mmCIF file of C-alpha atoms in Angstrom:
data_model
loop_
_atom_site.group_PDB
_atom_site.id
_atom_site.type_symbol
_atom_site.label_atom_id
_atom_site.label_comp_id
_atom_site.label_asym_id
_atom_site.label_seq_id
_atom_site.Cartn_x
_atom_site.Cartn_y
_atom_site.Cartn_z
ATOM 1 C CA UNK M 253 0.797 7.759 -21.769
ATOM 2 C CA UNK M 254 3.264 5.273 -22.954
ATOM 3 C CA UNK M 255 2.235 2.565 -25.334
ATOM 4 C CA UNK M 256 3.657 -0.729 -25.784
ATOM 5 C CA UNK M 257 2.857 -3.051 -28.875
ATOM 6 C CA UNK M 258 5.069 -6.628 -28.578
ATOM 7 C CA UNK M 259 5.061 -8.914 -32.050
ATOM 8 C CA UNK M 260 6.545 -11.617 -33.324
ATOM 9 C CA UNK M 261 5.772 -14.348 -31.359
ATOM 10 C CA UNK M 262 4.725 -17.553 -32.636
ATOM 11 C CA UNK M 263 5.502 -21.395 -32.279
ATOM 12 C CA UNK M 264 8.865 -23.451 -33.145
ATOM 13 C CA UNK M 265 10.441 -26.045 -32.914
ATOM 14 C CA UNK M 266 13.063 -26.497 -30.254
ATOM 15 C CA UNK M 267 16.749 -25.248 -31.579
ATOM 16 C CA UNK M 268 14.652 -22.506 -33.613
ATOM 17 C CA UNK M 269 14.616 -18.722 -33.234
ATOM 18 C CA UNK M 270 12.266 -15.901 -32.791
ATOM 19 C CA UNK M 271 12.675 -12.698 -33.356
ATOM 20 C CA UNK M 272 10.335 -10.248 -30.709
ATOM 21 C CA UNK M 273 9.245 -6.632 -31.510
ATOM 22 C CA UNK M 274 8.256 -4.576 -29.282
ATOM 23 C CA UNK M 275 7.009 -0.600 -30.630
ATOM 24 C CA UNK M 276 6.873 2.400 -28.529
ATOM 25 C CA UNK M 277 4.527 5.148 -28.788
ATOM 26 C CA UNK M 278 4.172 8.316 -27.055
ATOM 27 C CA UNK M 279 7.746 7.625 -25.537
ATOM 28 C CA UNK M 280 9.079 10.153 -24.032
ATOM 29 C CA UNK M 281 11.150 9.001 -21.724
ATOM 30 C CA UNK M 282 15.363 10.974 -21.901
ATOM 31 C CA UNK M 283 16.342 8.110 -19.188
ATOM 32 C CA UNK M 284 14.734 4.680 -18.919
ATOM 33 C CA UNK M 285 14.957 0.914 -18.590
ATOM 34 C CA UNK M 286 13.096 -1.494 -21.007
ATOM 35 C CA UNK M 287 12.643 -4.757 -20.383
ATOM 36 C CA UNK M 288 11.407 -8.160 -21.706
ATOM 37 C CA UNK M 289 9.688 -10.686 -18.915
ATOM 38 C CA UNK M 290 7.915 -13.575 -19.487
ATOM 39 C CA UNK M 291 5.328 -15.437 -17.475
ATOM 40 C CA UNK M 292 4.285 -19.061 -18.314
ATOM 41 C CA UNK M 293 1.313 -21.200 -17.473
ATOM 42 C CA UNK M 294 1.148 -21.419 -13.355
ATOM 43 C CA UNK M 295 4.875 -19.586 -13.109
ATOM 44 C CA UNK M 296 5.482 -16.191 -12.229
ATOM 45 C CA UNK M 297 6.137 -13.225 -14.685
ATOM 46 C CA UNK M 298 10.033 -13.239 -14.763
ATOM 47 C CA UNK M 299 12.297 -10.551 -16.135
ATOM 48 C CA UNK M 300 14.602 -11.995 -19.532
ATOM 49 C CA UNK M 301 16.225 -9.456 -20.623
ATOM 50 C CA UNK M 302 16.746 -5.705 -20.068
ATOM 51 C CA UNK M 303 18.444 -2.650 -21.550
ATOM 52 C CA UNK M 304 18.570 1.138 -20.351
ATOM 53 C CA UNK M 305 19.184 4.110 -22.143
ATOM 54 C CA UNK M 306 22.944 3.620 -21.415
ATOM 55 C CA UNK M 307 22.775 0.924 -23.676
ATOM 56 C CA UNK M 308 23.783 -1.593 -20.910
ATOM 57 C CA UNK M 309 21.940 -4.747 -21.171
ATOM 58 C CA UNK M 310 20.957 -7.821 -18.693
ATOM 59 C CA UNK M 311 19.794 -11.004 -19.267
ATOM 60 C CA UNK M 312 18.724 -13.925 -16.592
ATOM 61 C CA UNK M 313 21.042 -16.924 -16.463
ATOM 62 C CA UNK M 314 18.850 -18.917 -18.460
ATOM 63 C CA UNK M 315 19.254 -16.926 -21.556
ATOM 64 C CA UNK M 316 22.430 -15.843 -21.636
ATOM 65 C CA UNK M 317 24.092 -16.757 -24.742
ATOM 66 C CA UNK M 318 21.117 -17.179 -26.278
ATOM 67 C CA UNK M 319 18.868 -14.306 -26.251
ATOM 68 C CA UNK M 320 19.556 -10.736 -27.325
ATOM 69 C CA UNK M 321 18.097 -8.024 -26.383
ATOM 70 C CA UNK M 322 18.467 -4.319 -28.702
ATOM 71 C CA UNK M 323 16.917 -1.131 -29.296
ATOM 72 C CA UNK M 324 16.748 1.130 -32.368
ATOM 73 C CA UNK M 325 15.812 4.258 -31.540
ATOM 74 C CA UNK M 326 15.038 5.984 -34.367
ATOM 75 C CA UNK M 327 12.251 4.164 -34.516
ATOM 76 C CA UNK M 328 11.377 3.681 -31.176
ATOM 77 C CA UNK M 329 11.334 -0.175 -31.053
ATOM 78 C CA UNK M 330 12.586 -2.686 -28.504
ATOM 79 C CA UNK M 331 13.613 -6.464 -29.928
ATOM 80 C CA UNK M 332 14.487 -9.483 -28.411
ATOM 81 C CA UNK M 333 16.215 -12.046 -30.783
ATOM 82 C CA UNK M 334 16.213 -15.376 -29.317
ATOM 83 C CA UNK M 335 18.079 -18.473 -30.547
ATOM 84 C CA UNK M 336 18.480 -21.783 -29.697
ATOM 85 C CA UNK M 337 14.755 -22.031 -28.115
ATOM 86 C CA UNK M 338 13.867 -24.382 -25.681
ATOM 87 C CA UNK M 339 10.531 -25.808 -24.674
ATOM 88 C CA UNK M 340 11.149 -24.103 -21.387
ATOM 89 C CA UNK M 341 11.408 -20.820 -22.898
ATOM 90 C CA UNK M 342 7.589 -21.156 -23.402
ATOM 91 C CA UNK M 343 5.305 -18.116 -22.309
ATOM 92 C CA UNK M 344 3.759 -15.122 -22.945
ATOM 93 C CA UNK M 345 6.796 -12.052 -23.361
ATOM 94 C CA UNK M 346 5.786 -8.630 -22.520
ATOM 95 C CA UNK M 347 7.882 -6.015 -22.585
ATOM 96 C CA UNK M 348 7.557 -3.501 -20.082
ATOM 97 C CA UNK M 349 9.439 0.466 -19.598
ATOM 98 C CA UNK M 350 9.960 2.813 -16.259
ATOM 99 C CA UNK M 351 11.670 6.520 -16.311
ATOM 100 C CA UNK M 352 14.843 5.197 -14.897
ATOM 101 C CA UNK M 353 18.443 3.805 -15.691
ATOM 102 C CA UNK M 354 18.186 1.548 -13.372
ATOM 103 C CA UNK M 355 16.854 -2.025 -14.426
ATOM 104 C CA UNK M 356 15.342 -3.671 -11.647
ATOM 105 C CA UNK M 357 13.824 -7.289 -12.194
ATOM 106 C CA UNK M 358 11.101 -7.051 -9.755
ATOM 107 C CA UNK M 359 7.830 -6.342 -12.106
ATOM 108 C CA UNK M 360 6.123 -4.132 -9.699
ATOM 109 C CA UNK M 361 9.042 -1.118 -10.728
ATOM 110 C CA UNK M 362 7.650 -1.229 -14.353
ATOM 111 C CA UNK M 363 4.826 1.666 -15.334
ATOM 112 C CA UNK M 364 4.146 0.566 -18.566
ATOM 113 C CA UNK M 365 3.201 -2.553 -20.201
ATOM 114 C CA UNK M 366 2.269 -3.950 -23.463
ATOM 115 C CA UNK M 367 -0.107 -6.569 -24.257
ATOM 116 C CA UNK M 368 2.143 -9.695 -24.877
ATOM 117 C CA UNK M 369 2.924 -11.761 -27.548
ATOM 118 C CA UNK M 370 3.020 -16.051 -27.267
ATOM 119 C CA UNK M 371 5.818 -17.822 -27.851
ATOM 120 C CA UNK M 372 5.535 -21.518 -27.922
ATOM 121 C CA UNK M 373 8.335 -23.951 -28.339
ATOM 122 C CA UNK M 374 7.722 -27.738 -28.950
ATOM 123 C CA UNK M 375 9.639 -30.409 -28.526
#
């Protein structure tokens, strides 16, 4: 079974930047979609940011431009660099894979999740 391990969360300062982690183990997926989502306090989870083994990418309006989303696959680790943070970019990110190209935003298409990682950005 695929395991997920997301790091480098932490809290800022509005205008900072984070950089997320998130290892793969056990990955064995030729085709897939991984994606970042977030859920904060009395929202619900949201996708961020996605890329597929394509290399296409997608983000949600509200990053674009500011988050980036990459892969290195030699060492079978997903990031999310994200700049310019605003308070509302608050939450816990998970990041989240399915055996499939396609990147759907719906969370319920996802089979595999990790554990999250807290990012907090203050005003």
């Amino acid at each position: 079974q695929v395991q997920l391990v997301e790091s480098g969360g932490g809290s800022v300062q509005a205008g900072g930047s984070l950089r997320l982690s998130c290892a793969a183990s056990r990955f064995t997926y030729s085709r897939y979609c991984m994606r970042w989502l977030r859920q904060a306090p009395g929202k619900e989870r949201e996708g961020v940011a996605a890329i597929n083994s394509y290399g296409s990418t997608y983000y949600t309006d509200s990053v674009k431009g500011r988050f980036t989303i990459s892969q290195d696959n030699a060492v079978n680790t997903l990031f999310l660099q994200m700049n310019s943070l605003k308070p509302e970019d608050t939450a816990m990110y998970y990041c989240a894979a399915r055996a499939n190209t396609g990147c759907p935003t719906e969370t319920e298409w996802y089979t595999d999740w990790g554990q999250g990682t807290q990012v907090t950005v203050s005003s």
